[in-house]
């Protein structure tokens, strides 16, 4: 039987590894909301996760637009060293009632700007935490259109909305899915912000565990292929000695 040259096997190993990594890529390629679900009517804490997709430039600003068709009365940012957060408010066409009081304006945009010497460099990501609530009870999702600015002047607009039955757009807007109280995994209505943040931390830990398992699979694939290359090398050496 004709044996496969080690060089060819090495090429197959690289291609296989690249394929596994490519499958993992989409989970980190977009600006997303983490966790991606919460409970209708509740207060919750979420992270806007921002990966740096450029090999030559760094992210220095993030703008997140909040949905004004479902305004949120309470919006608070968690201080992040090296970044300055600015909240912009807009008047509401129709006041909303929160805890028996009318709310006439709501935060419509949050902008995080990197301080001097701070950036999201190539191969890195950053999470920007926000406390939100009370979440609306008349919709199944909230869309947060975001703009990611790089230090070379490039602006990536994460504003495209996914449509049912169609492929995911190239630059999808971050979406927070909302479930009714009985089906949601988020905080219960009326829960304080500390409880909401604890729920968020557990979800992030779960996400990190999934990432670790995926990287473990990649390591196993590379190890198995490497072992195969080594065994073939020994076999070829043995055949040469025998001849």
mmCIF file of C-alpha atoms in Angstrom, residues 21-110:
data_model
loop_
_atom_site.group_PDB
_atom_site.id
_atom_site.type_symbol
_atom_site.label_atom_id
_atom_site.label_comp_id
_atom_site.label_asym_id
_atom_site.label_seq_id
_atom_site.Cartn_x
_atom_site.Cartn_y
_atom_site.Cartn_z
ATOM 1 C CA UNK A 21 -11.493 27.275 14.139
ATOM 2 C CA UNK A 22 -13.619 28.695 11.329
ATOM 3 C CA UNK A 23 -16.656 27.006 12.831
ATOM 4 C CA UNK A 24 -15.912 28.721 16.132
ATOM 5 C CA UNK A 25 -15.328 32.106 14.501
ATOM 6 C CA UNK A 26 -18.921 33.364 13.998
ATOM 7 C CA UNK A 27 -19.582 33.232 17.754
ATOM 8 C CA UNK A 28 -16.977 35.961 18.254
ATOM 9 C CA UNK A 29 -17.243 37.874 14.966
ATOM 10 C CA UNK A 30 -20.147 40.200 15.752
ATOM 11 C CA UNK A 31 -21.017 42.821 18.342
ATOM 12 C CA UNK A 32 -23.515 40.975 20.547
ATOM 13 C CA UNK A 33 -25.573 41.227 23.730
ATOM 14 C CA UNK A 34 -24.523 38.771 26.454
ATOM 15 C CA UNK A 35 -26.513 36.964 27.660
ATOM 16 C CA UNK A 36 -28.834 37.090 24.665
ATOM 17 C CA UNK A 37 -32.085 36.650 26.597
ATOM 18 C CA UNK A 38 -33.934 38.195 29.521
ATOM 19 C CA UNK A 39 -37.368 38.270 31.107
ATOM 20 C CA UNK A 40 -40.168 40.579 30.089
ATOM 21 C CA UNK A 41 -40.966 43.181 32.730
ATOM 22 C CA UNK A 42 -37.704 42.565 34.629
ATOM 23 C CA UNK A 43 -34.561 44.545 35.325
ATOM 24 C CA UNK A 44 -31.395 42.940 34.002
ATOM 25 C CA UNK A 45 -27.711 43.564 33.406
ATOM 26 C CA UNK A 46 -26.195 42.777 30.009
ATOM 27 C CA UNK A 47 -22.817 43.140 28.330
ATOM 28 C CA UNK A 48 -22.262 44.480 24.851
ATOM 29 C CA UNK A 49 -19.398 42.257 23.701
ATOM 30 C CA UNK A 50 -17.175 43.938 21.120
ATOM 31 C CA UNK A 51 -14.490 41.921 19.283
ATOM 32 C CA UNK A 52 -11.771 43.725 17.338
ATOM 33 C CA UNK A 53 -11.947 42.328 13.806
ATOM 34 C CA UNK A 54 -9.101 44.316 12.263
ATOM 35 C CA UNK A 55 -5.495 43.121 12.071
ATOM 36 C CA UNK A 56 -4.169 46.649 11.529
ATOM 37 C CA UNK A 57 -6.403 48.953 13.596
ATOM 38 C CA UNK A 58 -7.822 49.150 17.139
ATOM 39 C CA UNK A 59 -11.359 49.874 18.345
ATOM 40 C CA UNK A 60 -11.602 53.187 20.214
ATOM 41 C CA UNK A 61 -15.334 53.907 20.353
ATOM 42 C CA UNK A 62 -18.663 52.107 20.632
ATOM 43 C CA UNK A 63 -22.069 53.705 20.099
ATOM 44 C CA UNK A 64 -25.188 51.750 21.047
ATOM 45 C CA UNK A 65 -28.622 53.043 20.072
ATOM 46 C CA UNK A 66 -31.455 51.987 22.345
ATOM 47 C CA UNK A 67 -34.879 51.182 20.842
ATOM 48 C CA UNK A 68 -37.182 54.162 21.245
ATOM 49 C CA UNK A 69 -40.245 52.205 20.147
ATOM 50 C CA UNK A 70 -39.833 50.355 23.461
ATOM 51 C CA UNK A 71 -38.090 52.915 25.703
ATOM 52 C CA UNK A 72 -36.305 51.867 28.889
ATOM 53 C CA UNK A 73 -36.849 54.091 31.921
ATOM 54 C CA UNK A 74 -33.724 52.939 33.792
ATOM 55 C CA UNK A 75 -30.364 52.721 31.988
ATOM 56 C CA UNK A 76 -27.097 52.685 33.942
ATOM 57 C CA UNK A 77 -23.550 51.914 32.816
ATOM 58 C CA UNK A 78 -20.962 50.091 34.907
ATOM 59 C CA UNK A 79 -17.726 52.137 35.136
ATOM 60 C CA UNK A 80 -15.022 50.652 32.914
ATOM 61 C CA UNK A 81 -11.411 51.775 33.478
ATOM 62 C CA UNK A 82 -9.996 53.521 30.422
ATOM 63 C CA UNK A 83 -13.388 54.268 28.877
ATOM 64 C CA UNK A 84 -15.754 57.238 29.239
ATOM 65 C CA UNK A 85 -19.483 56.532 28.907
ATOM 66 C CA UNK A 86 -21.913 59.230 27.752
ATOM 67 C CA UNK A 87 -25.695 58.805 27.857
ATOM 68 C CA UNK A 88 -27.976 60.783 25.551
ATOM 69 C CA UNK A 89 -31.668 61.174 26.341
ATOM 70 C CA UNK A 90 -34.596 61.863 24.023
ATOM 71 C CA UNK A 91 -38.128 63.092 24.658
ATOM 72 C CA UNK A 92 -40.797 60.459 24.275
ATOM 73 C CA UNK A 93 -43.734 61.020 21.968
ATOM 74 C CA UNK A 94 -45.895 59.238 24.509
ATOM 75 C CA UNK A 95 -44.971 59.018 28.218
ATOM 76 C CA UNK A 96 -44.584 55.584 29.750
ATOM 77 C CA UNK A 97 -45.697 54.627 33.238
ATOM 78 C CA UNK A 98 -43.117 53.121 35.565
ATOM 79 C CA UNK A 99 -44.055 52.291 39.160
ATOM 80 C CA UNK A 100 -47.080 54.552 38.852
ATOM 81 C CA UNK A 101 -45.186 57.601 37.554
ATOM 82 C CA UNK A 102 -45.009 59.095 34.066
ATOM 83 C CA UNK A 103 -41.616 58.995 32.347
ATOM 84 C CA UNK A 104 -41.289 61.592 29.579
ATOM 85 C CA UNK A 105 -37.742 60.924 28.384
ATOM 86 C CA UNK A 106 -35.430 57.940 28.079
ATOM 87 C CA UNK A 107 -31.846 57.151 27.157
ATOM 88 C CA UNK A 108 -31.644 56.808 23.384
ATOM 89 C CA UNK A 109 -27.903 56.300 22.944
ATOM 90 C CA UNK A 110 -24.831 55.242 24.924
#
